[in-house]
Amino acid sequence: MYFVLLTFILSIVSTIDGQSCQSTFNRSIIGQCSSIDSCEGTILASYLCERQICCINTTLPSISGTCITGDDLGILKNTSRAKFLRSALNYGINSAGICGNCQAKAAFLAVAATMTENFTIDEVVKSDAEFSADDKKYGNSKEGDGSQFRRRGFFGVRGRTMYERLAKLMSQNEILTNPEIVALTNNAIEIASLIWKNPNLLNESTLTKYADGTFYGFSMLWYKLTEEIAQLAVAAKYYSIFLRQLECGGDLYSGQGPVCKYNETHNGLCSPDCIKGLEDSSTFCGCSGPKGPECPNSPKHIRCCLDSCSQELKMDLGIVLDASGSVGQSNYLLQLNFTKNLLRRVNVGLNKTHVGIINYSDIAKTLTSLNKDHGLDEKLQRVDEAIYYSSGTDTARALVEANIVFSYENGRRLSYEGVTPVIFVITDGQSNTPAETIRAASILKRNDIILVSVGVGNQPDLDELHAICSPPASENYFAVSNYGAFEQKLNQFTSKSCAEPAPVPSNITVMIEIMKDKYKFLKVEITTIGNKILVTITLFNGNVKLFYSFTNRNPKDPADFIDYETETKDDDSSLWMRIKSYFWPSSTKTNRASNGEIRLVLEKPDTNVEFAYIGIKGIEEDNQFKLKFDDCAESTLNLGPILHHKHNVTAKSTSNEPTYISSNSSAFEREND
């Protein structure tokens, strides 16, 4: 690797007024004041450009291969700077050796976007007083170190320790005497790829192993990179965006780490707790139930959790297994082993998750039905009895069989039971009759069954697999590189199952039981009958809190999102605490409403949305209730004695923030009292 140190640059770039500018420390680094969009170079801190930026003309290394396109960086506007950055990022991803790894590319871009504030800076800009707070951090040892060794570049090199490691590794002492060269784009992208793949810089092997499409993995990657979790919430959101834009096969999911010791008698799994900043993206996180100690060698929010699935799982789960000749005997056994491991995680039982499994090739055979063999051991035995057929790939026949298995006559439960129907369709290639396969899949989807397609190998038919799955494909298509990588995807499959809300039509009553600190997620289709939805909860036992959103599929209690950066659970400066203190008395109780009923009107937002998402959280040990949704026309809705939030500002939610309603009688008052 060649690292070209750029110590003196005279630039001529597109600018607004063309005023000359200099970097803060090395006055020989000269650029011109410019707008961000027109800067095809490095953006350095300078006090000379007022509202513009100091743009340093920068020559990039030559590019070999295209890893990302303009569409992949839709987060950037189509400007001269965007084109320049695509060239730089293409080079860095190639150099890091991850051009063919979609999830790793997404993580690389997410880190770069976060460190550069969506590619608008190349070094942090602060006042001298703000930088002085870092004079004794990150290996800094004297006054002014915080400013001189500030965060720079795509991977946020920060502090004397990291600069010294770079200088030693690259045999470039000028990094210490002239640290601004780290920010220059040609150098910064070299450094980013070096940090990604070099074990000596981070005392860690390549970061690729953590880029698995899960919040757990990305949390570990961010922690190895920064040794803290500051800005992790921002970076995780970027990761989710790039996973979708690159079509990596699935959105960002929670994920779990290794087995950990919860207490003397129980083991748990290392799982990512919810952190401040992810309130609008709560699918990423969640350790419901008892939380044990922090996991060793992990960031603070990775906890030993007895049950990492925050939802009280109650599913009708289908798995369609490919037993065709192209799979191979050994790969087929890996597929069966993966299926058994998934079943061990999804709460299989008589009143819990029911499972139907179909094994297919030229024929399709039901191994187990939804209404039979309800115990986990029985389901595992049925999987062990599966036969490898080694012939054609008649996926259409398998989906027709799935429609029979998922009929109400054969055990599919009704909507009022709050059950989520999901079928995973696993295949390694194109079906014998793609048109018939897509037609059979459309029937299942019309029956309100969520189809998740899983393409195995390097050459799956994406057109067919995207057409099979429920939209959007970014959420319901999974790509698996080979059958050996199935176990690495187990966390994603589990997280998908845990996060999927149960579809419930309007004008229906749902019977629900949940335990303390568990959630139940529902999605209610918004029809065109009216512009309001009336939600009524009638409590039979215990107490619950109600949350809703029109954008967040898993709205949760904002109190679950912990500010680990300050190690305090109740940060009075946060938006949540300001809202909480405004609406809730300080002595919030957990007794149920006086008449055991909560009624709430949701006003449909002006934007075009398909569903209202509901999250219900259990407050006491055992919570039983019924929940009813009524789609109401505004002209006929009688608000009468309906319970409203005190100031009624939460009856309409158009942002990504979950809206929260508690059943505490102190939090409500009757409108006509």
XYZ file of C-alpha atoms in Angstrom:
673
model
C 0.000 0.000 0.000
C 1.286 3.387 -0.948
C 0.343 6.312 1.244
C 0.868 9.632 -0.529
C 1.301 12.549 1.855
C -0.104 15.722 0.464
C 1.679 18.619 2.145
C 1.107 21.505 -0.246
C -1.853 21.952 -2.567
C -2.847 24.917 -4.732
C -6.417 24.317 -5.797
C -8.679 25.688 -8.521
C -12.227 24.366 -7.946
C -15.752 25.501 -8.581
C -16.521 28.056 -5.903
C -18.986 30.765 -5.133
C -16.580 33.617 -4.456
C -13.215 31.865 -4.877
C -11.651 33.345 -1.756
C -8.447 31.583 -0.744
C -8.477 29.647 2.545
C -6.000 27.678 4.661
C -6.172 24.745 7.046
C -5.977 25.508 10.764
C -2.486 24.226 11.596
C -0.541 23.683 8.376
C -0.900 26.964 6.493
C 0.676 25.426 3.394
C -2.524 23.425 2.820
C -4.478 25.929 0.726
C -7.896 25.743 -0.854
C -10.766 27.954 -1.856
C -14.039 28.846 -0.198
C -16.835 26.879 -1.803
C -20.288 25.411 -1.352
C -20.348 21.829 -0.109
C -22.125 20.477 -3.198
C -19.499 21.781 -5.615
C -16.449 20.687 -3.593
C -14.569 17.899 -5.378
C -12.003 17.573 -2.647
C -11.400 17.662 1.091
C -13.409 19.865 3.430
C -11.195 21.228 6.200
C -11.924 23.524 9.110
C -11.150 27.164 8.372
C -12.282 30.463 9.866
C -11.910 32.332 6.575
C -14.972 31.161 4.642
C -17.775 32.281 6.929
C -20.862 30.300 5.830
C -19.023 28.399 3.119
C -16.451 25.627 3.493
C -12.725 25.444 2.735
C -12.380 22.988 -0.147
C -8.936 21.466 -0.806
C -8.579 20.086 -4.318
C -7.637 16.417 -3.926
C -6.480 13.806 -6.433
C -7.844 10.343 -5.690
C -6.065 7.010 -6.197
C -6.999 5.099 -9.333
C -10.057 2.883 -9.013
C -10.140 -0.797 -9.855
C -13.709 -2.104 -10.086
C -17.084 -0.663 -9.170
C -18.447 -1.609 -5.755
C -21.158 1.038 -5.409
C -23.152 3.050 -7.912
C -25.000 6.334 -7.826
C -28.194 4.536 -6.821
C -26.397 2.947 -3.865
C -25.599 6.372 -2.492
C -29.076 7.785 -2.801
C -28.526 9.315 0.630
C -26.364 11.892 -1.173
C -27.719 14.396 -3.626
C -26.626 14.055 -7.228
C -23.903 16.698 -7.014
C -20.273 17.082 -8.018
C -19.292 16.168 -4.469
C -21.397 12.994 -4.555
C -19.596 11.849 -7.716
C -16.222 12.595 -6.131
C -17.116 10.699 -2.954
C -18.384 7.661 -4.860
C -14.970 7.358 -6.468
C -13.240 7.593 -3.106
C -15.562 5.097 -1.411
C -15.316 2.668 -4.319
C -11.552 2.700 -3.908
C -11.733 2.183 -0.143
C -14.215 -0.690 -0.314
C -12.138 -2.408 -2.992
C -8.973 -1.909 -0.979
C -10.654 -3.304 2.154
C -11.475 -6.479 0.229
C -15.253 -6.294 0.800
C -16.570 -5.377 -2.644
C -18.478 -8.682 -2.814
C -19.814 -8.540 0.753
C -23.026 -6.516 0.772
C -23.419 -6.237 4.558
C -19.782 -5.240 5.019
C -20.087 -2.562 2.307
C -23.161 -1.178 4.053
C -21.292 -1.067 7.381
C -18.274 0.653 5.771
C -20.555 3.324 4.288
C -22.464 3.732 7.564
C -19.258 4.395 9.493
C -18.071 6.879 6.861
C -21.431 8.703 6.738
C -21.521 9.043 10.526
C -17.939 10.192 10.963
C -18.313 12.807 8.217
C -21.817 13.958 9.216
C -23.322 12.607 6.012
C -20.195 13.450 4.009
C -20.307 17.187 4.772
C -17.036 17.426 6.760
C -13.658 15.704 6.739
C -12.586 16.898 10.170
C -14.602 17.953 13.195
C -15.214 21.672 13.638
C -15.475 22.955 17.228
C -14.326 25.869 19.331
C -11.023 25.744 21.223
C -12.936 25.494 24.488
C -14.861 22.432 23.236
C -11.691 20.726 22.008
C -9.964 21.340 25.350
C -12.292 18.764 26.924
C -10.370 16.114 24.944
C -6.890 17.280 26.011
C -6.630 14.399 28.488
C -8.634 11.786 26.549
C -7.865 9.277 23.812
C -4.164 9.248 24.673
C -3.849 13.032 24.522
C -1.430 14.367 27.112
C -1.028 18.137 26.809
C -2.920 21.334 26.172
C -4.054 21.641 22.567
C -3.919 17.899 21.816
C -7.711 17.718 21.661
C -7.754 20.190 18.805
C -4.616 18.989 17.027
C -5.602 15.317 17.131
C -9.308 15.880 16.537
C -11.500 13.341 14.757
C -10.663 13.209 11.047
C -11.386 11.126 7.990
C -13.930 8.523 6.962
C -13.213 6.334 9.999
C -12.832 9.084 12.555
C -9.176 8.819 13.595
C -9.123 10.583 16.961
C -6.606 11.165 19.749
C -2.839 10.905 20.013
C -2.918 7.126 20.565
C -4.596 6.396 17.221
C -2.407 8.900 15.386
C 0.704 7.285 16.891
C -0.481 3.827 15.841
C -1.034 5.066 12.296
C 2.359 6.760 12.153
C 4.108 3.606 13.350
C 2.172 1.205 11.165
C 2.653 3.294 8.041
C 6.176 4.556 8.868
C 4.988 8.120 8.436
C 6.040 10.338 11.361
C 4.629 13.382 9.577
C 1.200 12.193 10.735
C 2.166 13.385 14.232
C 3.680 16.713 13.184
C 1.137 17.468 10.475
C -2.050 15.618 11.576
C -4.347 17.414 9.121
C -3.046 15.221 6.305
C -5.102 12.401 7.838
C -8.249 14.251 6.713
C -7.213 14.670 3.073
C -9.560 12.424 1.119
C -6.909 10.418 -0.719
C -5.232 9.638 2.606
C -8.457 9.243 4.581
C -9.806 6.510 2.313
C -6.511 4.621 2.468
C -6.630 4.827 6.257
C -10.259 3.653 6.363
C -9.498 0.518 4.364
C -6.372 -0.067 6.450
C -8.304 0.170 9.718
C -10.990 -2.165 8.374
C -8.641 -5.009 7.550
C -5.529 -4.481 9.681
C -5.423 -6.318 13.026
C -2.472 -4.353 14.380
C -4.201 -0.987 14.365
C -7.242 -1.947 16.446
C -5.766 -4.992 18.165
C -8.554 -6.789 16.403
C -8.966 -8.982 13.343
C -10.809 -7.620 10.321
C -14.045 -5.785 11.079
C -15.828 -7.852 8.415
C -16.819 -10.548 10.917
C -19.002 -8.042 12.784
C -20.816 -6.780 9.667
C -23.570 -9.396 9.746
C -26.633 -7.208 9.309
C -27.478 -7.166 13.023
C -27.451 -4.404 15.605
C -25.441 -6.670 17.899
C -22.716 -7.138 15.283
C -22.655 -3.475 14.281
C -22.501 -2.434 17.956
C -19.403 -4.592 18.365
C -17.889 -3.149 15.170
C -18.506 0.430 16.342
C -17.091 -0.336 19.793
C -13.923 -1.907 18.352
C -13.521 1.129 16.139
C -14.217 3.906 18.677
C -13.945 2.212 22.123
C -17.283 3.862 23.049
C -20.900 4.001 21.881
C -21.234 7.747 21.257
C -23.092 8.267 17.934
C -23.880 4.537 17.679
C -27.601 5.257 17.266
C -26.869 7.561 14.303
C -24.515 5.019 12.736
C -27.026 2.186 13.173
C -29.658 4.180 11.298
C -27.220 4.776 8.447
C -26.440 1.038 8.445
C -30.139 0.269 8.068
C -30.418 2.749 5.182
C -27.442 1.316 3.302
C -28.536 -2.299 3.868
C -31.775 -1.431 2.090
C -30.187 0.670 -0.648
C -27.630 -2.029 -1.465
C -30.407 -4.677 -1.333
C -28.414 -6.834 1.055
C -31.322 -9.155 1.743
C -33.046 -7.978 4.880
C -33.065 -4.849 7.008
C -31.033 -4.329 10.189
C -32.118 -6.769 12.903
C -31.326 -7.103 16.571
C -29.130 -10.204 16.645
C -27.498 -11.989 19.545
C -23.963 -12.798 20.596
C -22.464 -15.717 22.518
C -23.919 -17.566 25.478
C -23.329 -15.722 28.756
C -23.783 -16.454 32.460
C -26.922 -14.758 33.743
C -26.712 -16.127 37.292
C -25.713 -19.245 39.190
C -28.417 -21.365 37.585
C -29.157 -19.821 34.185
C -27.323 -18.877 31.036
C -28.497 -16.208 28.615
C -27.466 -14.664 25.303
C -25.507 -11.449 24.849
C -28.080 -9.086 23.324
C -28.184 -5.380 22.442
C -30.304 -3.320 24.816
C -32.211 -0.317 23.453
C -30.261 2.954 23.512
C -31.288 6.589 23.278
C -31.692 7.745 19.696
C -33.304 4.553 18.403
C -36.822 5.268 19.655
C -38.022 5.451 16.053
C -36.134 2.277 15.061
C -36.966 -0.104 17.869
C -36.821 -3.189 15.641
C -33.041 -2.986 16.069
C -32.944 -3.657 19.774
C -34.577 -5.195 22.773
C -33.737 -7.342 25.745
C -37.071 -7.971 27.373
C -37.417 -9.823 30.613
C -34.599 -10.034 33.150
C -31.374 -8.269 32.189
C -28.164 -9.642 33.599
C -24.691 -8.131 33.729
C -22.847 -6.492 30.854
C -21.222 -9.014 28.550
C -17.407 -9.094 28.776
C -15.353 -7.259 26.138
C -18.502 -5.571 24.848
C -20.039 -2.084 24.901
C -22.217 -1.179 27.888
C -25.531 -1.860 26.212
C -24.702 -5.483 25.374
C -26.329 -7.328 28.264
C -26.729 -10.958 29.271
C -30.392 -11.505 28.570
C -32.564 -14.484 29.486
C -34.979 -13.752 26.667
C -33.838 -11.476 23.879
C -37.169 -11.529 22.026
C -39.118 -8.524 23.295
C -42.410 -9.677 21.770
C -44.637 -12.294 23.388
C -44.309 -14.603 20.392
C -47.482 -16.243 19.146
C -47.026 -17.201 15.515
C -48.262 -19.537 12.845
C -44.837 -20.259 11.386
C -44.238 -22.056 8.101
C -40.933 -23.279 6.690
C -40.634 -24.490 3.093
C -37.478 -26.596 2.592
C -35.752 -27.100 -0.761
C -34.848 -30.787 -1.251
C -33.977 -30.490 -4.957
C -30.946 -32.034 -6.628
C -29.020 -28.773 -6.891
C -28.908 -28.468 -3.092
C -26.792 -31.577 -2.417
C -27.081 -34.022 0.478
C -24.649 -32.254 2.826
C -26.232 -28.836 2.237
C -29.683 -30.291 2.785
C -28.580 -31.534 6.218
C -27.303 -28.014 7.008
C -30.733 -26.678 6.037
C -32.438 -29.139 8.411
C -30.057 -28.288 11.241
C -30.753 -24.585 10.754
C -34.509 -25.261 10.852
C -34.199 -27.079 14.173
C -32.115 -24.284 15.691
C -34.690 -21.718 14.568
C -37.521 -23.713 16.145
C -35.647 -23.755 19.442
C -35.802 -19.946 19.503
C -39.386 -19.118 18.507
C -41.454 -20.215 21.523
C -42.984 -23.393 20.066
C -45.955 -24.678 22.076
C -49.684 -25.339 22.208
C -50.746 -21.761 23.026
C -47.647 -20.172 21.531
C -45.986 -20.685 18.129
C -47.503 -23.360 15.872
C -45.303 -24.717 13.092
C -45.989 -26.180 9.655
C -43.066 -27.528 7.584
C -43.143 -28.530 3.914
C -40.375 -30.468 2.186
C -40.299 -30.275 -1.595
C -38.576 -31.088 -4.837
C -40.701 -32.446 -7.723
C -43.187 -33.362 -5.029
C -44.260 -31.481 -1.906
C -44.833 -33.253 1.398
C -46.063 -31.774 4.660
C -43.724 -32.900 7.435
C -45.834 -31.365 10.205
C -49.010 -29.281 10.331
C -50.049 -26.273 12.359
C -52.658 -28.262 14.268
C -50.512 -31.307 15.105
C -47.398 -32.111 17.162
C -47.461 -28.863 19.129
C -44.441 -29.660 21.325
C -40.930 -28.610 20.355
C -39.531 -32.150 20.623
C -42.261 -33.426 18.311
C -41.489 -30.745 15.735
C -37.770 -31.521 15.874
C -38.506 -35.219 15.334
C -40.585 -34.424 12.227
C -37.627 -32.475 10.815
C -35.316 -35.438 11.444
C -37.685 -37.612 9.390
C -37.355 -35.400 6.298
C -36.220 -37.058 3.054
C -33.790 -35.601 0.545
C -35.472 -36.104 -2.856
C -32.657 -34.868 -5.134
C -34.792 -33.988 -8.155
C -36.446 -30.844 -9.612
C -37.464 -27.533 -8.004
C -41.263 -27.293 -8.101
C -41.606 -24.304 -5.766
C -45.107 -23.616 -7.086
C -46.306 -27.023 -5.869
C -44.741 -26.357 -2.451
C -46.548 -23.017 -2.141
C -49.864 -24.591 -3.119
C -49.266 -27.114 -0.337
C -48.421 -24.254 2.031
C -51.776 -22.662 1.272
C -53.464 -25.888 2.353
C -51.370 -26.120 5.527
C -52.182 -22.478 6.351
C -55.929 -22.833 5.832
C -58.215 -22.184 8.775
C -59.526 -25.754 8.390
C -56.027 -27.113 9.024
C -55.107 -25.046 12.041
C -54.377 -21.465 11.046
C -55.632 -19.300 13.875
C -58.045 -16.422 13.430
C -57.109 -12.743 13.525
C -58.784 -12.136 16.878
C -56.120 -14.341 18.520
C -53.355 -11.859 17.615
C -51.297 -14.449 15.764
C -48.630 -13.527 13.190
C -48.677 -15.834 10.097
C -45.203 -16.057 8.512
C -43.799 -18.520 5.964
C -40.070 -18.750 5.157
C -39.484 -20.101 1.614
C -35.931 -21.423 1.224
C -34.549 -22.185 -2.245
C -31.194 -22.150 -4.019
C -32.352 -21.468 -7.540
C -35.035 -20.741 -10.076
C -38.166 -22.847 -9.849
C -39.355 -25.117 -12.647
C -42.231 -22.743 -13.462
C -41.538 -19.190 -12.210
C -44.882 -17.789 -13.383
C -46.827 -20.474 -11.500
C -44.596 -19.979 -8.447
C -45.321 -16.253 -8.365
C -49.034 -16.919 -8.850
C -49.097 -19.390 -5.949
C -47.220 -16.903 -3.743
C -49.723 -14.149 -4.580
C -52.574 -16.311 -3.261
C -50.805 -16.722 0.084
C -50.170 -12.981 0.295
C -53.813 -12.213 -0.508
C -54.671 -14.413 2.454
C -52.678 -12.007 4.688
C -49.741 -14.377 5.148
C -46.298 -12.783 5.338
C -43.954 -14.504 2.886
C -40.202 -14.284 3.449
C -38.085 -15.606 0.569
C -34.581 -16.898 1.273
C -32.203 -17.124 -1.690
C -29.187 -19.361 -1.151
C -26.036 -19.123 -3.249
C -24.464 -16.594 -5.587
C -26.953 -16.867 -8.464
C -30.509 -16.909 -7.123
C -33.240 -15.559 -9.382
C -33.801 -12.195 -7.688
C -36.784 -11.316 -9.886
C -38.591 -14.463 -8.783
C -37.526 -14.259 -5.130
C -38.528 -10.601 -4.855
C -41.879 -11.424 -6.479
C -42.467 -14.296 -4.035
C -41.897 -12.325 -0.835
C -44.256 -9.828 0.748
C -43.343 -6.224 -0.061
C -41.049 -4.523 0.582
C -38.312 -6.905 -0.550
C -35.788 -4.973 1.564
C -37.543 -6.400 4.642
C -38.771 -9.779 3.416
C -36.009 -11.128 1.179
C -32.939 -12.714 2.743
C -29.755 -13.479 0.825
C -27.582 -16.332 2.118
C -24.225 -16.846 0.388
C -24.254 -20.631 0.883
C -25.764 -23.271 3.132
C -22.715 -23.131 5.368
C -23.618 -19.504 6.162
C -27.103 -20.396 7.400
C -26.084 -20.468 11.052
C -24.698 -16.938 10.717
C -28.186 -15.870 9.605
C -29.937 -17.489 12.561
C -29.920 -14.216 14.497
C -31.562 -12.384 11.613
C -34.269 -15.014 11.181
C -34.955 -14.984 14.915
C -35.049 -11.183 15.015
C -37.388 -11.134 12.012
C -39.736 -13.501 13.834
C -39.554 -11.490 17.058
C -40.231 -8.142 15.387
C -43.029 -9.050 12.984
C -46.329 -7.417 14.056
C -49.503 -9.458 13.793
C -51.864 -8.157 11.082
C -55.312 -7.321 12.464
C -58.212 -6.012 10.375
C -60.200 -3.066 11.670
C -63.544 -3.640 13.359
C -62.348 -6.742 15.186
C -61.587 -7.641 18.805
C -58.278 -9.330 19.711
C -57.730 -11.378 22.890
C -54.174 -11.020 24.271
C -52.101 -12.253 27.205
C -48.629 -10.871 27.892
C -46.183 -11.111 30.750
C -44.417 -8.274 32.540
C -42.120 -6.157 30.333
C -43.118 -8.155 27.253
C -44.693 -6.541 24.194
C -47.296 -7.510 21.664
C -47.009 -5.783 18.283
C -49.984 -5.412 15.958
C -50.578 -3.663 12.660
C -54.019 -2.434 11.710
C -54.800 -1.802 8.071
C -56.027 1.714 7.417
C -59.098 1.627 5.219
C -60.763 4.458 3.345
C -63.978 4.374 5.384
C -63.066 7.202 7.728
C -60.186 9.254 9.022
C -60.033 7.984 12.609
C -59.350 4.688 14.345
C -60.869 4.029 17.746
C -58.728 1.728 19.915
C -60.401 0.217 22.969
C -58.563 -1.908 25.549
C -60.602 -3.743 28.161
C -58.478 -5.121 30.994
C -59.344 -8.439 32.616
C -56.197 -8.705 34.706
C -53.026 -6.702 35.300
C -52.142 -3.456 33.547
C -50.630 -2.363 30.241
C -49.216 0.622 28.393
C -50.194 1.377 24.831
C -47.921 2.870 22.147
C -48.608 3.592 18.501
C -46.967 4.904 15.367
C -47.749 5.149 11.668
C -44.125 4.509 10.645
C -42.392 2.474 13.369
C -43.360 -1.206 13.148
C -42.428 -1.858 16.791
C -43.409 1.156 18.916
C -42.012 0.721 22.440
C -41.893 2.526 25.754
C -39.419 5.451 25.491
C -38.279 4.570 29.020
C -36.780 1.369 27.572
C -34.223 3.383 25.609
C -31.349 3.899 28.009
C -28.744 6.646 27.808
C -25.691 4.460 28.323
C -23.406 7.318 27.347
C -24.171 9.073 30.636
C -25.105 5.875 32.498
C -28.431 7.302 33.602
C -31.868 6.018 32.811
C -33.753 9.269 33.407
C -32.069 12.122 31.588
C -34.185 15.191 32.402
C -32.715 17.057 29.444
C -34.049 14.520 26.982
C -37.166 15.112 24.919
C -38.831 12.091 26.467
C -38.392 13.293 30.033
C -39.655 16.768 29.159
C -42.780 15.254 27.648
C -43.164 12.801 30.507
C -42.968 15.487 33.177
C -45.523 17.535 31.246
C -48.133 14.815 31.009
C -47.439 12.443 33.877
C -47.363 13.238 37.630
C -44.093 12.270 39.290
C -45.906 9.579 41.305
C -47.045 7.518 38.330
C -48.910 4.435 39.520
C -49.469 1.107 37.816
C -53.067 0.444 38.793
C -55.476 0.084 35.919
C -57.982 2.687 34.820
C -60.951 3.024 37.153
C -63.358 1.280 34.796
C -60.760 -1.176 33.446
C -60.952 0.367 29.998
C -58.754 2.587 27.838
C -60.182 4.245 24.758
C -58.046 6.186 22.327
C -58.740 7.879 19.001
C -55.952 7.781 16.410
C -56.240 10.446 13.745
C -54.854 9.302 10.426
C -51.906 11.421 9.269
C -51.980 13.512 6.136
C -49.331 11.284 4.556
C -50.335 8.145 2.690
C -49.801 5.278 5.159
C -51.109 1.715 5.023
C -51.034 0.687 8.671
C -51.227 1.927 12.207
C -48.709 0.037 14.344
C -49.611 -0.742 17.951
C -47.305 -1.831 20.760
C -48.734 -3.043 24.076
C -46.392 -3.502 27.035
C -47.198 -5.631 30.066
C -46.812 -3.795 33.394
C -47.721 -6.449 35.936
C -46.731 -10.119 36.135
C -49.798 -11.407 34.274
C -51.779 -9.155 31.925
C -54.939 -10.216 30.132
C -57.090 -7.943 28.005
C -59.033 -7.569 24.813
C -58.256 -4.936 22.227
C -60.710 -3.663 19.637
C -60.161 -1.484 16.576
C -62.965 0.477 14.925
C -62.504 2.479 11.747
C -64.646 5.592 12.213
C -65.932 8.298 9.935
C -65.271 11.738 11.392
C -68.862 12.843 10.990
C -70.252 9.876 12.935
C -67.651 9.578 15.707
C -69.075 10.481 19.114
C -66.123 11.386 21.314
C -68.389 11.508 24.373
C -66.673 10.049 27.450
C -63.726 8.566 25.580
C -60.484 8.680 27.568
C -58.052 11.119 26.027
C -54.537 12.087 26.780
C -54.774 15.155 28.981
C -53.837 17.684 26.301
C -54.781 15.432 23.392
C -51.524 16.175 21.507
C -50.650 12.492 21.270
C -53.789 11.479 19.428
C -52.007 12.174 16.163
C -48.560 10.824 15.286
C -46.950 11.697 11.979
C -43.313 11.387 13.006
C -41.195 8.303 13.566
C -41.426 8.754 17.319
C -43.726 6.233 19.019
C -46.674 7.794 20.805
C -47.333 6.439 24.261
C -50.541 5.995 26.189
C -50.646 4.499 29.686
C -53.576 2.880 31.419
C -52.765 4.756 34.626
C -55.883 6.570 35.762
C -53.748 9.541 36.798
C -52.615 10.046 33.212
C -56.094 10.525 31.786
C -59.192 12.473 32.425
C -62.621 12.167 30.903
C -63.204 14.846 28.330
C -66.532 15.989 29.813
C -65.547 15.817 33.502
